[in-house]
PDB file of C-alpha atoms in Angstrom:
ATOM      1  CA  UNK A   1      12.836 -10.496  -7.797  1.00  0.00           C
ATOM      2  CA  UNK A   2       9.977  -7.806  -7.702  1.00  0.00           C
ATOM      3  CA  UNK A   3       8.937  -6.393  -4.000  1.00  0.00           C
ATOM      4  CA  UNK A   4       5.738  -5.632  -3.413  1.00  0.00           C
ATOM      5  CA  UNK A   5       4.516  -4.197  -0.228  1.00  0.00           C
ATOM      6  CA  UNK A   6       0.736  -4.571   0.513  1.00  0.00           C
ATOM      7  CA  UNK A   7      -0.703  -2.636   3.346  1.00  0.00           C
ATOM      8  CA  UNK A   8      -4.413  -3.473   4.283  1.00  0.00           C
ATOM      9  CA  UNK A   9      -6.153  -3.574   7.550  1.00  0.00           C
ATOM     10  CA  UNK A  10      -8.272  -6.912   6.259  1.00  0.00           C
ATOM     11  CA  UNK A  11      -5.830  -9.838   6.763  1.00  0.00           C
ATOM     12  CA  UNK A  12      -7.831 -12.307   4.499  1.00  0.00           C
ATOM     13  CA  UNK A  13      -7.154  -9.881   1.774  1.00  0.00           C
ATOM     14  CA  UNK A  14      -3.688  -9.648   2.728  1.00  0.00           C
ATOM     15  CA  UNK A  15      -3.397 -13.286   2.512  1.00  0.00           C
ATOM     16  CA  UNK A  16      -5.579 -13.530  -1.072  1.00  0.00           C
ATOM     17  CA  UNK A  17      -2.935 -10.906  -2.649  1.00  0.00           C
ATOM     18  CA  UNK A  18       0.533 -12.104  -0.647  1.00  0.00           C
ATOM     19  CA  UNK A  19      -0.717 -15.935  -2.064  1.00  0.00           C
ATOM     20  CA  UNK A  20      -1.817 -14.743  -5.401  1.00  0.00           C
ATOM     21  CA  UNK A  21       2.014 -12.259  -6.215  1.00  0.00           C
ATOM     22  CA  UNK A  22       3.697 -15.216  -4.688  1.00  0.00           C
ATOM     23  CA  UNK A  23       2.479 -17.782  -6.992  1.00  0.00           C
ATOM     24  CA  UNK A  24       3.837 -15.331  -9.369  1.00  0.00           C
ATOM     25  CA  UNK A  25       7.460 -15.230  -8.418  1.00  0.00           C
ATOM     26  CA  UNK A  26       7.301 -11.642  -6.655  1.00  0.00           C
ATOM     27  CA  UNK A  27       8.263 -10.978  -2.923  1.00  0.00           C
ATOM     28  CA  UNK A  28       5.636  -9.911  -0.807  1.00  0.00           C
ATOM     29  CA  UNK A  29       5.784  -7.792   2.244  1.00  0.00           C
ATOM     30  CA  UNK A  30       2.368  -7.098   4.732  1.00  0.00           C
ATOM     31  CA  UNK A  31       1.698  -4.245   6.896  1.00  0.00           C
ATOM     32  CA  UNK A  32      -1.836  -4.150   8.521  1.00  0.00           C
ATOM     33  CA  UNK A  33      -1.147  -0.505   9.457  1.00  0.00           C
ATOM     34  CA  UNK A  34       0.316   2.655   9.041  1.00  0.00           C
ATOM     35  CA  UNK A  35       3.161   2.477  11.628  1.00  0.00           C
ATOM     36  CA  UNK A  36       4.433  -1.063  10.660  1.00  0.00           C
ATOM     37  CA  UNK A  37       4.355   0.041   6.516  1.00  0.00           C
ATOM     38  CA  UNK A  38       6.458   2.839   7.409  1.00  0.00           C
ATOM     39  CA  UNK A  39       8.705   0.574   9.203  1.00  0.00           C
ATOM     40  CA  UNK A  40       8.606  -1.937   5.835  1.00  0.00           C
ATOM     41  CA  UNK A  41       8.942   0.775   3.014  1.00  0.00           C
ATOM     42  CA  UNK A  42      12.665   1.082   4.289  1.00  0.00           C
ATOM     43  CA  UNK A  43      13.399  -2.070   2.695  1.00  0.00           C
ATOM     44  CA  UNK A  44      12.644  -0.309  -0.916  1.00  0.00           C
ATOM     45  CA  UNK A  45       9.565  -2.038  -2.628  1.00  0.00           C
ATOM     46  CA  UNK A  46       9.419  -2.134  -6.295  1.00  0.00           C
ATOM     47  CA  UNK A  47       5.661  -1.484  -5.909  1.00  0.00           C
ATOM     48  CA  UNK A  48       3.074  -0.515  -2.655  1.00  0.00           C
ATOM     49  CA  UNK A  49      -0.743  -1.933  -2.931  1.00  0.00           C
ATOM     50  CA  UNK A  50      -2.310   0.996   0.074  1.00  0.00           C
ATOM     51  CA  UNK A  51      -5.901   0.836   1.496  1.00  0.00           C
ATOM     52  CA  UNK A  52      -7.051   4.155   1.664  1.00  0.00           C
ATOM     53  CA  UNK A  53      -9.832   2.616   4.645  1.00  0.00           C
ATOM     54  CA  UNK A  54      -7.566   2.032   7.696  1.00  0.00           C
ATOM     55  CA  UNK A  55      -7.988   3.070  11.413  1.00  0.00           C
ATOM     56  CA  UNK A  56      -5.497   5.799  12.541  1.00  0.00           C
ATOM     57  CA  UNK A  57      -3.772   7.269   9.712  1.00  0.00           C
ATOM     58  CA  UNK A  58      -5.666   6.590   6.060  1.00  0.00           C
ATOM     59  CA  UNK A  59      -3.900   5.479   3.354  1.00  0.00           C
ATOM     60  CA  UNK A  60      -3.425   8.980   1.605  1.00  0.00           C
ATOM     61  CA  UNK A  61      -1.648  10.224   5.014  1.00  0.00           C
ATOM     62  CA  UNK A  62       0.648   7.302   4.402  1.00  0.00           C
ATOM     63  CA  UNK A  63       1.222   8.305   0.733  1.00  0.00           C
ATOM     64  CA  UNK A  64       2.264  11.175   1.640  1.00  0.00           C
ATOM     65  CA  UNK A  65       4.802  10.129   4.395  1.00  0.00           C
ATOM     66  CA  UNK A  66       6.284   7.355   2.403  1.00  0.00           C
ATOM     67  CA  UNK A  67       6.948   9.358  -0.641  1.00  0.00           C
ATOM     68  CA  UNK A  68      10.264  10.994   1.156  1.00  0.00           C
ATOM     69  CA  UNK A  69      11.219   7.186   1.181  1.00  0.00           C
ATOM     70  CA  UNK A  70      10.038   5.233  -2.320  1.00  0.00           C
ATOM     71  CA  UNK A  71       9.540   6.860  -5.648  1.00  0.00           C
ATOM     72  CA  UNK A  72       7.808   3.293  -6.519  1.00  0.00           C
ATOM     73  CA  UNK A  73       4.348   3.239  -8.006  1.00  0.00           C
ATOM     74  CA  UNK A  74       1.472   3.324  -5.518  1.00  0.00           C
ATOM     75  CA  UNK A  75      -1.502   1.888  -6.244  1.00  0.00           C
ATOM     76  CA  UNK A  76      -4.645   2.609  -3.649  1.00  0.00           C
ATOM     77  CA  UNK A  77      -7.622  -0.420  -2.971  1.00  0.00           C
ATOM     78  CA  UNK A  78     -10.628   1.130  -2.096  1.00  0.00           C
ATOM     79  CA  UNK A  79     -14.432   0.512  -2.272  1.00  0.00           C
ATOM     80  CA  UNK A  80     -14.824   4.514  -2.052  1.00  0.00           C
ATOM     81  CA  UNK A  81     -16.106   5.618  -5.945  1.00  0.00           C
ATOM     82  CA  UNK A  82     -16.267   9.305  -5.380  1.00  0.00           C
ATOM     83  CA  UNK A  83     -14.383  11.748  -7.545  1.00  0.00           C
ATOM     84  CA  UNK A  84     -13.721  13.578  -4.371  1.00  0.00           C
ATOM     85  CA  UNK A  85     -11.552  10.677  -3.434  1.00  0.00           C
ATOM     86  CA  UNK A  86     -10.071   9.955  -6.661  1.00  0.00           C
ATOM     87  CA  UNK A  87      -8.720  13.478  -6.604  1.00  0.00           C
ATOM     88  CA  UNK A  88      -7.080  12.861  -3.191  1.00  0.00           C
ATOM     89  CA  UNK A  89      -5.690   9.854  -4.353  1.00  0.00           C
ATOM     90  CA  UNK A  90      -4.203  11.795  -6.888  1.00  0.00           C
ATOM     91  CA  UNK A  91      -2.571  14.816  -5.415  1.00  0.00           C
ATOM     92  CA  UNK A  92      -1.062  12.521  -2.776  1.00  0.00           C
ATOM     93  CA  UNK A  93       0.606  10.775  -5.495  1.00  0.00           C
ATOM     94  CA  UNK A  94       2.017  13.745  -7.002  1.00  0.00           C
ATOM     95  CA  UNK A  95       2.845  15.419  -4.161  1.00  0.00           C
TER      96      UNK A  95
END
C-alpha cells in the first residue's frame, strides 16, 4: 500500500484529500505544520502533497529539509500563479 503524506495548514482540505486517497486504497498521513511533517516523513512516504502557504516555515523551507530524508516525489498546492514561485518550487525540488 502507497503512503502519502499531506501537509496543509487548512484541515477541511486535509480531510477532502485524506477521504478522497483513502477511498482509493492508499495510506494517508496529515501534518498541519512544518514541525509535525518532519516528524511524519520518517516513516518514508511514497509521495508528499506540501502547501507552500503555511505559518512558520513555508512549504519550500520544508522541501528543502525533508529532502535529506525522502527522495519521494513532492508535489506543492498553492493558489500562488507567479513564475517567481514556480521557480522556487522548482529549485527546492532539485536541490
Amino acid at each position: 500500500m502507497y503512503k502519502i503524506l499531506i501537509v496543509d495548514d487548512e484541515a477541511d482540505l486535509r480531510k477532502l484529500l485524506t477521504d478522497y486517497f483513502e477511498i482509493n486504497g492508499y495510506f494517508v498521513m496529515t501534518a498541519k505544520d512544518s514541525r509535525e511533517a518532519l516528524r511524519k516523513v520518517e516513516q518514508g512516504p511514497d509521495l508528499v502533497l506540501l502547501d507552500i502557504n503555511m505559518p512558520g516555515q513555508n512549504g519550500l523551507e520544508v522541501c528543502e529539509i525533508i529532502r535529506d530524508f525522502v527522495s519521494c516525489p513532492i508535489l506543492f498546492l498553492t493558489a500562488r500563479v507567479e513564475d517567481a514561485d514556480k521557480v522556487a518550487g522548482l529549485r527546492g525540488l532539485l536541490l
